[in-house]
mmCIF file with all atom_site columns, C-alpha atoms in Angstrom:
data_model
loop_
_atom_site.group_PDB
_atom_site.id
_atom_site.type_symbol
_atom_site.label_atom_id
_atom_site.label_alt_id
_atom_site.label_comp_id
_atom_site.label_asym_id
_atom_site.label_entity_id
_atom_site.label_seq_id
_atom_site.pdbx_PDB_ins_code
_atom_site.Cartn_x
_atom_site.Cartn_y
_atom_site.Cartn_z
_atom_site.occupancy
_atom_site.B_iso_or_equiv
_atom_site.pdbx_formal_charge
_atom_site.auth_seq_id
_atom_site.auth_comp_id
_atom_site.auth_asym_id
_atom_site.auth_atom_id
_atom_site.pdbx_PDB_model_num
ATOM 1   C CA . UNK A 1 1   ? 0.000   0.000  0.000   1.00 0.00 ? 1   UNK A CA 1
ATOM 2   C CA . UNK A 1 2   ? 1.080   3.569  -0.909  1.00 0.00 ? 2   UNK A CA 1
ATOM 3   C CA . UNK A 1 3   ? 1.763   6.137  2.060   1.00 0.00 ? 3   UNK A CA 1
ATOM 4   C CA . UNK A 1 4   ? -0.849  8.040  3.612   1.00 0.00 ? 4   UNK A CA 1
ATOM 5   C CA . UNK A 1 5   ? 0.008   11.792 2.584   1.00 0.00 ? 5   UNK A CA 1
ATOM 6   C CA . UNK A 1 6   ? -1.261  14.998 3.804   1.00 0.00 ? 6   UNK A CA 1
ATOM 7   C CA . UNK A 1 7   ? -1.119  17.121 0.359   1.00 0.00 ? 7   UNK A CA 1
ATOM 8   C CA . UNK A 1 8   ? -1.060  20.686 0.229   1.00 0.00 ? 8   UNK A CA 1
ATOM 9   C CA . UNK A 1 9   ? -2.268  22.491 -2.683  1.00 0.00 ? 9   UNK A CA 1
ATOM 10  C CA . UNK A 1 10  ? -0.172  25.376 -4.200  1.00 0.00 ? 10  UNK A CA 1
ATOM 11  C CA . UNK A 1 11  ? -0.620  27.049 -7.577  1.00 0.00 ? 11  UNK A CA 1
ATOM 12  C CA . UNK A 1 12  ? 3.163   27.563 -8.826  1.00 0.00 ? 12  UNK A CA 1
ATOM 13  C CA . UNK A 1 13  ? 6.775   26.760 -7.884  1.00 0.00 ? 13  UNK A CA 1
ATOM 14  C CA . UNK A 1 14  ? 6.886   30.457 -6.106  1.00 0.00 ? 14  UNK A CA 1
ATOM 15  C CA . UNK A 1 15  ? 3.758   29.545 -3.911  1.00 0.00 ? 15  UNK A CA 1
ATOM 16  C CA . UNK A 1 16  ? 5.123   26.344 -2.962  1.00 0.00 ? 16  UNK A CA 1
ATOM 17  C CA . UNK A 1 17  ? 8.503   27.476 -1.502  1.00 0.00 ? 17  UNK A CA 1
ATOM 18  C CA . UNK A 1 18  ? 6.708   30.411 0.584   1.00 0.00 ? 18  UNK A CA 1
ATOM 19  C CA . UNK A 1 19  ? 4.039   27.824 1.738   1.00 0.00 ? 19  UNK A CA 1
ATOM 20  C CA . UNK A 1 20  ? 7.065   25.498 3.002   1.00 0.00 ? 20  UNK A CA 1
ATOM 21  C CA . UNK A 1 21  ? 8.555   28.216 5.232   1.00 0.00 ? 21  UNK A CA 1
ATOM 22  C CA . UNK A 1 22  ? 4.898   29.041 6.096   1.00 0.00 ? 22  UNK A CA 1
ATOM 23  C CA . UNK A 1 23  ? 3.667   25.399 7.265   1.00 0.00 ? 23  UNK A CA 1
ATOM 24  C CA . UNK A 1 24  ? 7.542   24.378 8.912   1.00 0.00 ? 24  UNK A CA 1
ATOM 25  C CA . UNK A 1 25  ? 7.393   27.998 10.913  1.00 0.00 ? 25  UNK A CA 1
ATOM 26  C CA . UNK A 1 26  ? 4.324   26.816 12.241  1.00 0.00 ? 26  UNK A CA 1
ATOM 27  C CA . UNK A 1 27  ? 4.745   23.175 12.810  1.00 0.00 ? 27  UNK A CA 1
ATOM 28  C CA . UNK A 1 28  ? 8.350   24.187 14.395  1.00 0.00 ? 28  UNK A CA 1
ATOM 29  C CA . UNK A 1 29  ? 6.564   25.800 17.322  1.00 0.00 ? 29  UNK A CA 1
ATOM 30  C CA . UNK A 1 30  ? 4.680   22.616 18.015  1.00 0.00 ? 30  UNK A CA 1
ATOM 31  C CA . UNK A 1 31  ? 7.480   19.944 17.013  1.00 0.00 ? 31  UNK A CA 1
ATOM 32  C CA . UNK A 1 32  ? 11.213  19.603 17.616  1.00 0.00 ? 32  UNK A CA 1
ATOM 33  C CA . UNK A 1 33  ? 11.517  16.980 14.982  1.00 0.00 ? 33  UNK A CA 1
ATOM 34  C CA . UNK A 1 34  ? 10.423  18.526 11.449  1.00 0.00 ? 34  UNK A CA 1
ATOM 35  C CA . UNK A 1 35  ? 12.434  17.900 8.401   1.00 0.00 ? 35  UNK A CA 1
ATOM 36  C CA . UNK A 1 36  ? 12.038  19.344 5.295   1.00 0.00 ? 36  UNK A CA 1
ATOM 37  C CA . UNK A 1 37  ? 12.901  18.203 1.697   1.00 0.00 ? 37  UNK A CA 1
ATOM 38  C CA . UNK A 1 38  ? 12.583  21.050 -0.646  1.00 0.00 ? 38  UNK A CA 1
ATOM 39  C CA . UNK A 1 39  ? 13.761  19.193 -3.538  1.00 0.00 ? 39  UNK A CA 1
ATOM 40  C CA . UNK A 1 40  ? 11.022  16.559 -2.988  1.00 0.00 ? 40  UNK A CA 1
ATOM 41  C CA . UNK A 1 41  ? 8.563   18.775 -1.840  1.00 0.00 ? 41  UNK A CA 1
ATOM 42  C CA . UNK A 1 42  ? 7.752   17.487 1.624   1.00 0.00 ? 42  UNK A CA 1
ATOM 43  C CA . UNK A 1 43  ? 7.783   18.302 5.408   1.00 0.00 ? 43  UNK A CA 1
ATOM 44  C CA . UNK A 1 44  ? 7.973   15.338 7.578   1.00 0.00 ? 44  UNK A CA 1
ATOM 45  C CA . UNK A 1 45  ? 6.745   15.432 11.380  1.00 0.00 ? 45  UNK A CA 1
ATOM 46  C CA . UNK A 1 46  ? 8.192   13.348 13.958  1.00 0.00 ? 46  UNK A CA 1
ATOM 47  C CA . UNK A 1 47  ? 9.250   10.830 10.873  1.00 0.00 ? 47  UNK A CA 1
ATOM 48  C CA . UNK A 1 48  ? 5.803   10.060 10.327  1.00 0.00 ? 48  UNK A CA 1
ATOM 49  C CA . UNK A 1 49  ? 3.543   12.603 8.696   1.00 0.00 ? 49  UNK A CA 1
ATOM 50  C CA . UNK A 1 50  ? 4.249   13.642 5.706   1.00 0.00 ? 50  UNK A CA 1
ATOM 51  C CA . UNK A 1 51  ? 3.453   16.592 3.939   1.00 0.00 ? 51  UNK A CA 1
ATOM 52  C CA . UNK A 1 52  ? 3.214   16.913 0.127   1.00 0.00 ? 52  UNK A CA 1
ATOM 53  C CA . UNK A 1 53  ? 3.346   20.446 -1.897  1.00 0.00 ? 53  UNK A CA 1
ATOM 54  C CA . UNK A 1 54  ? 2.053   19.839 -5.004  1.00 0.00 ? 54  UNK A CA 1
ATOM 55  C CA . UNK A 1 55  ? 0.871   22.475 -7.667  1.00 0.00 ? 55  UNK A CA 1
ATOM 56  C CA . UNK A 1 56  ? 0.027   19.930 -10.688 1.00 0.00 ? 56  UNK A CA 1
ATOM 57  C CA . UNK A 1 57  ? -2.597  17.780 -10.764 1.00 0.00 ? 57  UNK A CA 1
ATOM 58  C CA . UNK A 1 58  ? -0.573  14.951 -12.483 1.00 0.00 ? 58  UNK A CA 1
ATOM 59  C CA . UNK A 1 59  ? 1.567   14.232 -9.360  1.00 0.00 ? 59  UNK A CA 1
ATOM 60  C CA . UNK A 1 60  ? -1.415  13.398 -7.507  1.00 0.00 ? 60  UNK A CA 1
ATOM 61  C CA . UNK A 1 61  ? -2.088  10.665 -9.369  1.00 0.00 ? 61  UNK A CA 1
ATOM 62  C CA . UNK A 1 62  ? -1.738  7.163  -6.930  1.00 0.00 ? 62  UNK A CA 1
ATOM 63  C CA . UNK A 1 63  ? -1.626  9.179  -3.807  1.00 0.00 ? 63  UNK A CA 1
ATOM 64  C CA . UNK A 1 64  ? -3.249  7.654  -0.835  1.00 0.00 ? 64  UNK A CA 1
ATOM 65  C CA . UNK A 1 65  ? -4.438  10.871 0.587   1.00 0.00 ? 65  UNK A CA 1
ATOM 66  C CA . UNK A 1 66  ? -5.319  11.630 4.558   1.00 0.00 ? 66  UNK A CA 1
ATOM 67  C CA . UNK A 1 67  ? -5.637  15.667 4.392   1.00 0.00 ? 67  UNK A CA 1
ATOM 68  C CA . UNK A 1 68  ? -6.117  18.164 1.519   1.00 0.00 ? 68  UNK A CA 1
ATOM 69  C CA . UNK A 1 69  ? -5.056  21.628 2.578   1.00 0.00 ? 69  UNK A CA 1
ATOM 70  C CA . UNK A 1 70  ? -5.670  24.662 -0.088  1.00 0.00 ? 70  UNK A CA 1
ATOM 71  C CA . UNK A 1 71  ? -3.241  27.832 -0.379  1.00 0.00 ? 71  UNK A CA 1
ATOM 72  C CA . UNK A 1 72  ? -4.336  31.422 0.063   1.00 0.00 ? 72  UNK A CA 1
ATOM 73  C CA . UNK A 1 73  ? -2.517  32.172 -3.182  1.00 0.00 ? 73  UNK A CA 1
ATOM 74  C CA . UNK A 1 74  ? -4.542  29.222 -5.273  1.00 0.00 ? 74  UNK A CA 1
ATOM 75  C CA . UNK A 1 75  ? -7.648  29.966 -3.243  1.00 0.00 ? 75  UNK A CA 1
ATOM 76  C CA . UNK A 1 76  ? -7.457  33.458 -4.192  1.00 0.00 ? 76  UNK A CA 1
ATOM 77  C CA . UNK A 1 77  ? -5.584  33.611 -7.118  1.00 0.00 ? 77  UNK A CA 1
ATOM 78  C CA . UNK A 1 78  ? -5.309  30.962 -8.863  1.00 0.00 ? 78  UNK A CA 1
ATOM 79  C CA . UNK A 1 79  ? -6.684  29.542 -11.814 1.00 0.00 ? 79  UNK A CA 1
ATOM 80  C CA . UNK A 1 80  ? -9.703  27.885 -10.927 1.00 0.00 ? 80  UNK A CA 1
ATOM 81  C CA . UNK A 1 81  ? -10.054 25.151 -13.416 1.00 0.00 ? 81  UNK A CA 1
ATOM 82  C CA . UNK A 1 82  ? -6.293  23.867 -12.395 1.00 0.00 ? 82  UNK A CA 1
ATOM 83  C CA . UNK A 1 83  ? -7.933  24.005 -8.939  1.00 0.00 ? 83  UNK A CA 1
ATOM 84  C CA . UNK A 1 84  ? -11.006 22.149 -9.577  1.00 0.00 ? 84  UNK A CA 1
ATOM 85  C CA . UNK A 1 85  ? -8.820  19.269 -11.738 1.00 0.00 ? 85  UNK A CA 1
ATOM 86  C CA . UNK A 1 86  ? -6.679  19.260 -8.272  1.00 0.00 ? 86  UNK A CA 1
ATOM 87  C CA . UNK A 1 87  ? -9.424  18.966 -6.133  1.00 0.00 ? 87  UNK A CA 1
ATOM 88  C CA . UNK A 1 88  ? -10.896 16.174 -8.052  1.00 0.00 ? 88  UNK A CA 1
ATOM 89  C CA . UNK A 1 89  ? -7.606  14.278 -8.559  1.00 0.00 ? 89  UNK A CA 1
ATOM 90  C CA . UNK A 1 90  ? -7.221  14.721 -4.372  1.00 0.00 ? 90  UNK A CA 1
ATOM 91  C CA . UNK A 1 91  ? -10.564 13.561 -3.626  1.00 0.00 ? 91  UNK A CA 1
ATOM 92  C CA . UNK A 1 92  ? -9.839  10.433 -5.923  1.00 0.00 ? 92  UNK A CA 1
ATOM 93  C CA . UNK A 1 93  ? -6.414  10.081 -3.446  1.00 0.00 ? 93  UNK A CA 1
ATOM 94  C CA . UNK A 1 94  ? -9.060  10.641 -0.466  1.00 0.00 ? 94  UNK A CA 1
ATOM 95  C CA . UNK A 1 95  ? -11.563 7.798  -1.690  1.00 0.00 ? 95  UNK A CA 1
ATOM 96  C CA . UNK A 1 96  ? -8.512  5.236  -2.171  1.00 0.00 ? 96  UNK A CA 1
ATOM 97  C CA . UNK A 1 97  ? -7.267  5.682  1.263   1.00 0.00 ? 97  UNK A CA 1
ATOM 98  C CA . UNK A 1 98  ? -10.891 5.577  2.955   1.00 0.00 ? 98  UNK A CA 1
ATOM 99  C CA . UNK A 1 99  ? -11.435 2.042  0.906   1.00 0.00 ? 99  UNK A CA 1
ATOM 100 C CA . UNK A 1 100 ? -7.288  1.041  1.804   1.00 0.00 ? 100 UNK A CA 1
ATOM 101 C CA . UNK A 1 101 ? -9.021  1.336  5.765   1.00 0.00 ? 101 UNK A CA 1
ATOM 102 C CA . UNK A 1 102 ? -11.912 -0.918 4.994   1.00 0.00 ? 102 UNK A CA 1
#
């Protein structure tokens, strides 16, 4: 089975470097042990959560999703038909890891 990812939702390469400083600021204040991956894209929390940036919809695509998290730059400007594919890529992510529990 794939690995349950958190995914967060960015609309350009720009977006998802200042959302990576935004989310490890604020997970720092909560956990020592956050490590970050910015040539993969991820933030990992006490070795066990992981955090995906993504701002394509094809690298979605076989996720086992836990948690779909939206940017305030693609929520408010963004293109919204790249943000609807996303959405509907990440709810297909969501479904397979709801059935993976059952």
């Amino acid at each position: 089975m794939e690995d349950v990812v958190n995914v967060f939702l960015c609309r350009d390469g720009r977006d998802i470097q200042n959302s990576m400083v935004e989310y490890e600021d604020e997970q720092r204040r909560f956990n020592d042990n956050v490590k970050v991956n910015r040539h993969k894209r991820i933030i990992a929390i006490n070795g066990k959560w992981i955090t995906k940036f993504v701002s394509e919809p094809e690298y979605l695509d076989g996720m086992h999703i836990c948690e779909i998290t939206i940017s305030t730059r693609m929520s408010t400007g963004g293109d919204l038909d790249k943000l609807k594919h996303m959405l509907v890529m990440a709810r297909q992510g969501r479904l397979a890891f709801k059935n993976a529990q059952m």
